Coordinates of C-alpha atoms and ligand atoms in Angstrom, one line a residue:
M1 CA -6.8 11.6 24.4
Q2 CA -4.9 9.2 22.1
E3 CA -6.1 8.4 18.7
L4 CA -5.0 6.7 15.5
L5 CA -4.1 9.0 12.5
L6 CA -4.6 7.2 9.2
H7 CA -3.2 8.4 5.8
C8 CA -5.3 7.4 2.8
R9 CA -5.8 8.5 -0.8
L10 CA -7.7 11.8 -1.1
G11 CA -11.4 10.9 -1.6
F12 CA -11.1 7.5 0.2
E13 CA -11.5 8.8 3.7
G14 CA -14.9 7.1 4.1
E15 CA -13.4 3.7 3.1
A16 CA -10.5 4.0 5.5
A17 CA -12.8 5.0 8.3
A18 CA -15.3 2.1 7.6
E19 CA -12.5 -0.4 7.5
M20 CA -11.0 0.8 10.8
Q21 CA -14.4 0.9 12.5
E22 CA -15.1 -2.7 11.5
L23 CA -11.7 -3.9 12.7
A24 CA -12.0 -2.0 16.0
G25 CA -15.5 -3.7 16.5
E26 CA -13.9 -7.1 15.9
Q27 CA -11.3 -6.3 18.6
G28 CA -14.0 -5.2 21.0
I29 CA -12.4 -1.7 21.2
A30 CA -14.8 1.3 21.4
G31 CA -13.8 4.1 19.0
Y32 CA -15.2 6.3 16.3
P33 CA -13.8 7.8 13.1
V34 CA -13.6 11.6 12.4
T35 CA -13.4 12.3 8.7
Q36 CA -13.4 15.3 6.5
D37 CA -13.9 14.7 2.8
G38 CA -10.9 15.5 0.7
S39 CA -8.5 15.7 3.7
A40 CA -6.7 12.4 2.9
L41 CA -6.6 11.7 6.7
V42 CA -8.8 9.9 9.1
R43 CA -8.8 10.3 12.8
F44 CA -9.9 7.2 14.8
V45 CA -10.6 8.2 18.3
C46 CA -10.5 5.7 21.2
P47 CA -11.9 7.3 24.4
E48 CA -10.5 4.7 26.8
Q49 CA -7.0 5.3 27.9
G50 CA -4.5 3.1 26.1
E51 CA -7.0 1.6 23.7
A52 CA -5.8 3.4 20.5
E53 CA -2.3 1.8 21.0
Q54 CA -3.9 -1.5 21.9
L55 CA -5.9 -1.4 18.7
M56 CA -2.8 -0.6 16.7
R57 CA -1.0 -3.6 18.1
A58 CA -4.0 -5.9 17.5
I59 CA -4.2 -5.1 13.8
D60 CA -1.8 -6.4 11.2
F61 CA -1.0 -3.3 9.1
Q62 CA -0.7 -5.6 6.0
Q63 CA -4.4 -6.4 6.3
L64 CA -5.4 -2.7 6.0
I65 CA -6.6 -2.0 2.5
F66 CA -7.3 1.8 2.5
T67 CA -4.8 3.0 5.1
R68 CA -1.4 3.9 3.6
Q69 CA 0.4 4.8 6.9
W70 CA -0.7 5.2 10.5
A71 CA 0.5 6.5 13.9
V72 CA -0.9 6.5 17.4
G73 CA -0.6 9.8 19.3
S74 CA -2.4 13.1 19.8
W75 CA -2.8 16.6 18.5
L76 CA -0.8 19.6 19.7
E77 CA -1.6 23.3 19.2
L78 CA 1.6 25.3 18.2
D79 CA 2.7 28.8 18.8
P80 CA 4.3 30.2 15.6
E81 CA 6.9 31.9 17.8
D82 CA 8.3 28.6 19.0
R83 CA 7.0 25.4 17.5
V84 CA 9.9 23.2 18.6
S85 CA 9.6 23.4 22.4
P86 CA 6.0 22.1 22.7
I87 CA 6.8 19.2 20.4
I88 CA 9.8 18.2 22.5
T89 CA 7.7 18.4 25.6
A90 CA 5.1 16.1 23.9
C91 CA 7.8 13.7 23.0
A92 CA 9.0 13.5 26.6
Q93 CA 5.6 11.9 27.4
G94 CA 5.7 9.4 24.5
H95 CA 8.0 6.7 23.2
I96 CA 11.8 7.0 22.5
A97 CA 12.0 6.7 18.7
S98 CA 14.6 5.5 16.2
L99 CA 13.9 8.3 13.7
M100 CA 11.6 11.3 13.0
W101 CA 9.4 11.7 10.0
L102 CA 7.9 15.1 9.1
E103 CA 4.5 14.5 7.4
T104 CA 1.5 16.3 6.0
A105 CA -1.7 15.1 4.4
D106 CA -1.2 14.0 0.7
T107 CA -3.2 17.0 -0.5
N108 CA -2.5 20.4 -2.1
D109 CA -2.9 22.0 1.4
G110 CA -0.4 19.5 2.7
K111 CA 2.1 20.2 -0.1
A112 CA 1.8 23.9 0.7
L113 CA 3.4 23.1 4.2
A114 CA 6.6 21.8 2.6
A115 CA 8.5 25.1 3.2
L116 CA 7.6 25.0 6.9
T117 CA 8.5 21.4 7.5
K118 CA 11.8 21.9 5.6
K119 CA 12.6 24.9 7.9
L120 CA 11.7 22.9 11.1
K121 CA 13.6 19.7 10.2
G122 CA 17.1 20.8 11.3
P123 CA 16.0 22.4 14.7
L124 CA 13.7 19.4 15.5
E125 CA 16.4 16.8 14.7
R126 CA 19.0 18.6 16.8
S127 CA 16.6 18.9 19.8
L128 CA 15.4 15.3 19.5
T129 CA 18.9 14.0 19.3
K130 CA 20.2 16.1 22.2
T131 CA 17.3 15.1 24.4
R132 CA 17.8 11.5 23.2
F133 CA 14.1 11.2 22.4
V134 CA 15.3 10.0 19.0
R135 CA 18.1 7.4 19.0
P136 CA 19.3 6.5 15.5
N137 CA 20.5 3.0 14.8
K138 CA 18.0 1.4 17.0
P139 CA 15.4 0.0 14.5
E140 CA 13.5 -1.8 17.2
L141 CA 12.3 1.5 18.5
P142 CA 9.2 3.1 17.0
R143 CA 9.2 5.9 14.4
L144 CA 8.2 9.4 15.5
H145 CA 5.6 10.9 13.1
L146 CA 5.1 14.7 13.2
C147 CA 2.1 15.3 10.9
F148 CA 1.5 19.0 10.3
Q149 CA -2.1 20.0 9.6
S150 CA -1.1 23.7 9.6
G151 CA 1.5 25.9 11.1
Q152 CA -0.5 25.9 14.3
K153 CA -1.4 22.2 14.6
V154 CA 0.6 19.0 14.5
F155 CA -0.1 15.4 15.3
V156 CA 2.6 13.8 17.4
G157 CA 2.5 10.0 17.0
W158 CA 4.4 6.8 16.8
S159 CA 4.4 3.6 14.7
W160 CA 6.4 0.4 14.6
A161 CA 8.5 -0.5 11.6
N162 CA 7.3 -4.1 11.8
N163 CA 3.7 -3.0 11.6
G164 CA 3.5 0.0 9.3
A165 CA 4.5 1.2 5.9
P166 CA 8.3 1.7 5.4
W167 CA 7.9 5.2 4.0
P168 CA 6.7 8.5 5.4
M169 CA 2.9 9.0 4.7
G170 CA 3.1 5.5 3.0
I171 CA 4.4 7.1 -0.2
P172 CA 7.2 5.0 -1.8
R173 CA 9.9 6.8 -3.7
L174 CA 9.9 4.9 -6.9
K175 CA 11.1 6.3 -10.2
V176 CA 9.7 5.3 -13.6
P177 CA 12.5 3.4 -15.4
R178 CA 13.6 5.2 -18.5
E179 CA 13.1 2.2 -20.8
A180 CA 9.6 1.2 -19.4
P181 CA 6.9 1.7 -22.0
S182 CA 4.3 3.2 -19.6
R183 CA 4.1 4.9 -16.2
S184 CA 1.8 2.1 -14.9
T185 CA 4.9 0.0 -14.6
L186 CA 5.2 1.5 -11.1
K187 CA 2.0 -0.2 -10.0
L188 CA 3.4 -3.6 -10.4
E189 CA 6.7 -2.6 -8.8
E190 CA 4.9 -1.0 -5.8
A191 CA 2.7 -4.1 -5.5
W192 CA 5.8 -6.3 -5.2
H193 CA 7.3 -4.0 -2.5
H194 CA 4.0 -4.2 -0.6
F195 CA 3.1 -7.9 -0.9
I196 CA 6.5 -9.6 -1.1
P197 CA 9.0 -9.3 1.7
R198 CA 12.4 -8.1 0.4
D199 CA 14.1 -11.3 1.5
D200 CA 11.7 -13.4 -0.7
W201 CA 12.4 -11.4 -3.9
D202 CA 15.2 -13.7 -5.1
S203 CA 13.0 -16.9 -4.7
R204 CA 9.6 -15.5 -5.8
L205 CA 10.7 -13.1 -8.6
K206 CA 13.4 -15.3 -10.0
A207 CA 15.1 -15.4 -13.4
G208 CA 13.7 -18.0 -15.7
M209 CA 10.2 -18.0 -14.1
T210 CA 7.1 -18.0 -16.3
A211 CA 4.5 -15.3 -16.3
V212 CA 1.3 -14.3 -18.0
D213 CA 0.3 -10.6 -18.3
L214 CA -3.4 -10.2 -19.2
G215 CA -4.2 -6.8 -20.7
A216 CA -0.5 -6.2 -21.2
A217 CA -0.2 -3.5 -23.8
P218 CA 1.9 -1.4 -24.2
G219 CA 3.9 -3.4 -21.7
G220 CA 4.6 -1.5 -18.4
W221 CA 3.9 -4.5 -16.3
T222 CA 5.5 -6.9 -18.8
W223 CA 8.6 -4.7 -18.5
Q224 CA 8.9 -5.4 -14.8
L225 CA 8.6 -9.1 -15.3
V226 CA 11.2 -9.0 -18.1
N227 CA 13.4 -6.9 -15.9
R228 CA 13.4 -9.8 -13.4
L229 CA 14.4 -12.1 -16.4
M230 CA 11.1 -13.9 -16.6
N231 CA 9.6 -15.4 -19.7
V232 CA 6.3 -13.6 -20.3
T233 CA 3.2 -14.3 -22.4
A234 CA 1.6 -10.9 -23.0
V235 CA -2.1 -11.2 -23.8
D236 CA -3.7 -8.2 -25.5
N237 CA -5.2 -7.2 -28.8
G238 CA -3.3 -3.9 -28.6
P239 CA 0.3 -3.4 -29.7
M240 CA 3.2 -4.2 -27.4
D241 CA 6.3 -2.0 -27.2
R242 CA 8.8 -2.8 -29.9
R243 CA 11.9 -2.8 -27.7
L244 CA 10.3 -5.0 -25.1
M245 CA 9.5 -7.6 -27.8
D246 CA 13.1 -7.4 -29.0
S247 CA 14.2 -8.7 -25.6
G248 CA 13.2 -12.1 -26.8
Q249 CA 11.6 -12.9 -23.5
V250 CA 8.0 -12.0 -24.5
E251 CA 5.5 -13.9 -26.6
H252 CA 2.6 -11.6 -27.7
V253 CA -0.8 -13.4 -27.9
Q254 CA -3.5 -11.3 -29.5
G255 CA -6.6 -12.5 -27.9
D256 CA -9.1 -12.2 -25.0
G257 CA -7.5 -12.4 -21.6
Y258 CA -10.6 -14.0 -20.1
M259 CA -10.4 -16.9 -22.5
Y260 CA -6.7 -17.5 -22.3
R261 CA -5.4 -20.4 -20.3
P262 CA -1.8 -21.5 -20.0
K263 CA -0.7 -25.0 -21.2
R264 CA 0.9 -25.6 -17.8
T265 CA 1.0 -23.9 -14.4
V266 CA 2.9 -20.6 -14.6
D267 CA 4.7 -18.9 -11.7
W268 CA 2.9 -15.5 -12.1
M269 CA -0.2 -14.1 -13.6
V270 CA -0.7 -10.3 -13.5
C271 CA -3.7 -8.5 -14.9
D272 CA -4.5 -4.8 -15.4
I273 CA -7.6 -5.1 -17.6
V274 CA -10.2 -2.4 -16.8
D275 CA -13.4 -4.2 -15.9
K276 CA -16.0 -4.7 -13.3
P277 CA -14.4 -5.9 -10.0
A278 CA -16.8 -8.9 -9.9
R279 CA -15.4 -10.0 -13.2
S280 CA -11.8 -9.4 -12.2
S281 CA -12.2 -11.2 -8.9
A282 CA -13.8 -14.2 -10.7
L283 CA -10.8 -14.3 -13.0
A284 CA -8.4 -14.2 -10.1
A285 CA -10.2 -17.0 -8.3
K286 CA -10.2 -19.1 -11.5
W287 CA -6.4 -18.7 -12.0
I288 CA -5.5 -19.7 -8.5
G289 CA -8.4 -22.2 -8.0
Q290 CA -7.6 -24.1 -11.2
R291 CA -3.9 -23.8 -10.5
Y292 CA -3.2 -22.0 -13.7
C293 CA -0.7 -19.9 -11.7
R294 CA 1.0 -20.0 -8.3
E295 CA 0.9 -16.3 -7.5
L296 CA -1.0 -13.3 -9.0
I297 CA -1.5 -9.6 -8.9
I298 CA -4.7 -8.0 -10.3
N299 CA -6.3 -4.6 -10.1
F300 CA -9.9 -4.1 -9.1
K301 CA -11.3 -0.8 -10.6
L302 CA -13.7 1.0 -8.3
P303 CA -15.7 3.6 -10.2
M304 CA -18.8 2.9 -8.0
K305 CA -20.1 4.5 -4.8
Q306 CA -20.0 1.6 -2.3
R307 CA -16.3 1.0 -2.8
Y308 CA -15.5 -0.6 0.6
Q309 CA -18.4 -3.0 0.4
E310 CA -17.5 -3.8 -3.2
V311 CA -13.9 -4.8 -2.3
M312 CA -15.0 -6.8 0.7
Q313 CA -17.5 -8.6 -1.5
C314 CA -14.9 -9.4 -4.1
L315 CA -12.5 -10.8 -1.5
G316 CA -15.3 -12.8 0.1
H317 CA -16.2 -14.3 -3.3
I318 CA -12.5 -15.2 -4.0
Q319 CA -12.2 -16.9 -0.6
D320 CA -15.5 -18.9 -1.1
A321 CA -14.4 -20.0 -4.6
L322 CA -11.0 -21.1 -3.3
D323 CA -12.6 -23.0 -0.4
E324 CA -14.8 -24.8 -2.8
A325 CA -11.9 -25.7 -5.0
G326 CA -10.0 -26.9 -1.9
V327 CA -7.1 -24.5 -2.5
R328 CA -5.4 -22.8 0.4
A329 CA -4.1 -19.4 -0.4
E330 CA -2.9 -16.1 1.1
I331 CA -5.1 -13.2 -0.1
G332 CA -4.0 -9.6 0.3
C333 CA -5.4 -6.3 -1.0
K334 CA -4.1 -2.7 -0.9
Q335 CA -4.9 0.7 -2.3
L336 CA -1.3 1.4 -3.3
Y337 CA 0.0 5.0 -3.7
T338 CA 0.0 4.5 -7.5
D339 CA -3.6 3.2 -7.5
R340 CA -6.2 5.8 -8.3
E341 CA -9.8 4.6 -8.3
E342 CA -8.7 1.1 -7.7
V343 CA -7.1 -1.4 -5.4
T344 CA -4.5 -4.1 -6.0
C345 CA -5.1 -7.7 -5.0
H346 CA -2.4 -10.3 -4.5
I347 CA -3.1 -14.0 -4.1
R348 CA -0.5 -16.8 -3.5
A349 CA -1.4 -20.4 -3.5
L350 CA -0.1 -22.3 -0.5
R351 CA 1.2 -25.8 -0.8
Ligands
SAM401 C1 -4.6 -0.2 -18.4 S1 -4.1 -1.0 -19.9 C2 -2.8 -2.0 -19.4 C3 -1.5 -1.2 -19.2 C4 -0.4 -2.2 -18.9 N1 -0.5 -2.8 -17.6 C5 0.9 -1.4 -18.9 O1 1.6 -1.3 -17.8 O2 1.4 -0.9 -20.0 C6 -5.4 -2.2 -20.1 C7 -5.2 -3.1 -21.3 O3 -6.2 -4.1 -21.3 C8 -6.5 -4.5 -22.6 N2 -7.7 -5.3 -22.5 C9 -9.0 -4.9 -22.3 N3 -9.8 -5.9 -22.3 C10 -9.1 -7.0 -22.6 C11 -9.4 -8.4 -22.7 N4 -10.6 -8.9 -22.6 N5 -8.3 -9.2 -22.9 C12 -7.1 -8.8 -23.1 N6 -6.7 -7.5 -23.0 C13 -7.7 -6.6 -22.7 C14 -6.6 -3.2 -23.3 O4 -6.3 -3.4 -24.7 C15 -5.4 -2.4 -22.7 O5 -4.2 -2.5 -23.4

């Protein structure tokens, strides 16, 4: 039986399952999630033949908040004596792929399988190329995901590059720049990778643009904006990194981010203030609704229990507020790899 395998942050299995259950219901597809707390994976089983793949095609991956990566396929038991042959046999019954990704859950148990996947990589690649079940340089073909649960069990599945994360397990390979004042700089960089198509970077993250960073200190997010040659107003009572201030592109305003309003519309607002999601979402709605900014990225912290409901409520409130203000906007939300107990929201006003 085919199913969807969803990768998520460890501890957020319930949220990823609830989200998929709701979307399957909207599509009229019968299915049920199978979760195990702390596994960082969710199985979504669709008993009707072909419906798991139909569900995958009906859902826009960008709209998934708690799923980092996904694949459609099924589980295979493996014999430690010869793990390669049954995988090749399973591939013969699936799609021709453009590439193979070896994956595990993003957990300590998953990491412990690294030696095994490293050992299998060469033999699997050779067999898949020889059988032509993997044909490189054909990006229109799906990606083959081999997700090992143990040395005896693997999920063999496929996903499409235009409807999935561009990285194995949905984990981007980003490095903290040496000059950045804090590690959280990666959150804004990952958010841009997720929410802004690469072809739009030059027009939407352009030199000379204006930006406001609320809750900016010490300046990890401001560093990203400065790195794109923007002029930044950094609002925070805390101290900003000296070298960043020396760039001459940053004005430091010591004050309350909730009270600050720009003199004229800025291109970007970003906000990493730790607060209740209801307060953060009201702030986001105000900045787009009152046209203080054209585009924004803001974090919603989620220390509470009902995290899926909380996020959906926040997004609902933002949409209502923008409808009331008569402002059309694109609203996206994702739990990024660099997000811990939080999600990142992106809003872009449409003309
Ligand atoms: C998580 S840190 C921001 C880290 C920053 N994004 C970075 O990459 O370096 C949160 C910041 O929000 C600031 N903050 C908290 N409440 C604030 C408020 N009402 N107005 C402005 N800043 C606030 C804190 O002083 C703290 O520096």
